Coordinates of C-alpha atoms in Angstrom, one line a residue:
R1 CA 189.4 94.3 144.9
A2 CA 188.2 93.8 141.4
G3 CA 190.7 93.2 138.6
G4 CA 189.1 95.6 136.1
E5 CA 185.6 96.0 134.7
P6 CA 185.0 92.4 133.6
Q7 CA 185.8 91.0 137.1
A8 CA 183.7 93.7 138.7
R9 CA 180.7 92.9 136.4
H10 CA 181.0 89.2 137.3
M11 CA 181.1 90.0 141.0
V12 CA 178.0 92.2 140.8
E13 CA 176.1 89.6 138.8
T14 CA 177.1 87.0 141.4
L15 CA 175.9 89.2 144.2
L16 CA 172.6 90.0 142.5
A17 CA 171.9 86.3 141.6
D18 CA 171.9 85.3 145.3
R19 CA 169.4 86.2 148.0
V20 CA 171.3 88.1 150.6
S21 CA 168.5 89.0 152.9
L22 CA 165.9 87.1 154.9
D23 CA 163.6 90.0 154.3
T24 CA 161.4 88.8 151.5
E25 CA 160.4 92.4 150.6
A26 CA 164.0 93.7 150.4
E27 CA 165.1 94.5 146.9
G28 CA 168.6 93.3 145.9
G29 CA 171.3 95.7 144.9
A30 CA 175.1 96.1 144.9
L31 CA 177.3 99.1 145.4
C32 CA 180.6 99.4 143.5
Q33 CA 183.2 101.6 145.0
E34 CA 186.5 102.9 143.5
V35 CA 189.6 101.4 145.1
L36 CA 191.6 104.5 146.3
E37 CA 195.3 104.5 146.9
G38 CA 196.7 106.7 149.6
E39 CA 196.7 107.2 153.4
E40 CA 193.4 106.7 155.2
W41 CA 192.3 109.4 157.6
V42 CA 189.3 110.0 159.8
V43 CA 187.9 113.4 160.7
D44 CA 185.6 113.2 163.7
T45 CA 183.3 116.3 164.0
V46 CA 180.4 117.7 166.0
S47 CA 178.0 120.2 164.5
R48 CA 175.5 122.7 166.1
A49 CA 173.2 124.7 163.8
G50 CA 175.4 124.0 160.8
E51 CA 178.6 125.2 162.6
H52 CA 181.1 122.3 162.4
K53 CA 184.1 121.6 164.7
C54 CA 186.8 119.0 164.2
V55 CA 187.2 117.2 167.5
A56 CA 189.7 114.5 166.4
L57 CA 191.9 113.7 163.4
W58 CA 193.1 110.1 163.0
R59 CA 195.5 108.5 160.6
Y60 CA 195.0 104.8 160.0
G61 CA 197.9 102.5 159.1
K62 CA 196.7 99.5 157.1
G63 CA 198.4 96.9 154.9
E64 CA 198.5 93.3 153.8
A65 CA 199.5 90.7 156.5
N66 CA 199.2 87.0 157.1
G67 CA 197.4 86.5 153.8
A68 CA 194.7 89.1 154.5
P69 CA 194.3 91.9 152.0
F70 CA 194.2 94.6 154.6
V71 CA 195.0 94.6 158.3
N72 CA 194.7 97.5 160.7
F73 CA 198.2 98.2 162.1
Y74 CA 197.6 101.4 164.0
D75 CA 195.2 104.3 164.6
E76 CA 197.2 107.5 165.3
L77 CA 195.6 110.6 166.8
R78 CA 197.0 113.5 164.9
P79 CA 197.0 117.3 165.5
C80 CA 194.9 119.3 163.1
A81 CA 197.9 121.6 162.4
G82 CA 199.9 121.4 159.2
E83 CA 199.0 122.0 155.5
G84 CA 197.9 118.5 154.7
E85 CA 195.9 118.0 157.9
E86 CA 194.1 121.4 157.5
R87 CA 193.2 120.4 153.9
L88 CA 191.7 117.2 155.1
V89 CA 189.6 119.0 157.8
R90 CA 188.4 121.7 155.3
Y91 CA 187.4 118.9 152.9
A92 CA 185.5 117.0 155.6
L93 CA 183.7 120.2 156.7
A94 CA 182.8 121.0 153.1
V95 CA 181.3 117.5 152.8
L96 CA 179.1 118.1 155.8
D97 CA 177.9 121.4 154.3
T98 CA 177.2 119.7 151.0
L99 CA 175.1 117.0 152.7
G100 CA 173.2 119.6 154.7
W101 CA 174.5 118.2 158.0
R102 CA 173.5 120.6 160.8
W103 CA 173.4 118.8 164.1
G104 CA 175.4 116.1 165.9
P105 CA 178.5 114.0 165.5
A106 CA 180.0 112.7 162.3
H107 CA 182.8 110.2 161.5
I108 CA 184.2 111.0 158.0
E109 CA 186.6 108.5 156.4
V110 CA 188.8 110.1 153.8
K111 CA 191.7 108.9 151.6
Q112 CA 194.5 111.3 150.9
T113 CA 195.1 110.5 147.2
S114 CA 197.4 111.9 144.6
R115 CA 194.5 114.0 143.3
G116 CA 193.6 115.2 146.9
P117 CA 191.2 114.1 149.6
V118 CA 188.5 111.7 148.5
L119 CA 185.5 110.5 150.6

């Protein structure tokens, strides 16, 4: 986790300065991601011709332990019933529509934040 923009900039510059691939034709890059606070969920789906079905909903329990910044404590299979759960599933299915996902399985990791679900 970066401690603000200056530390994030330093981390990106450090990553870009080092060769991270044995592929001599690979171009370097770095992806910065917002640190999201909230419960982590996974919506597993399957799609056929653009029709999506939720086949599993998981809640992940993670936290700090033994000096590690995050440790997976549990993966809990949850029913898709309930206002919060239904909102997560609707959000995940909307993501699939937005991406144009039409066929096959998808594993969508979502954080339930104070501003709602975030991919």
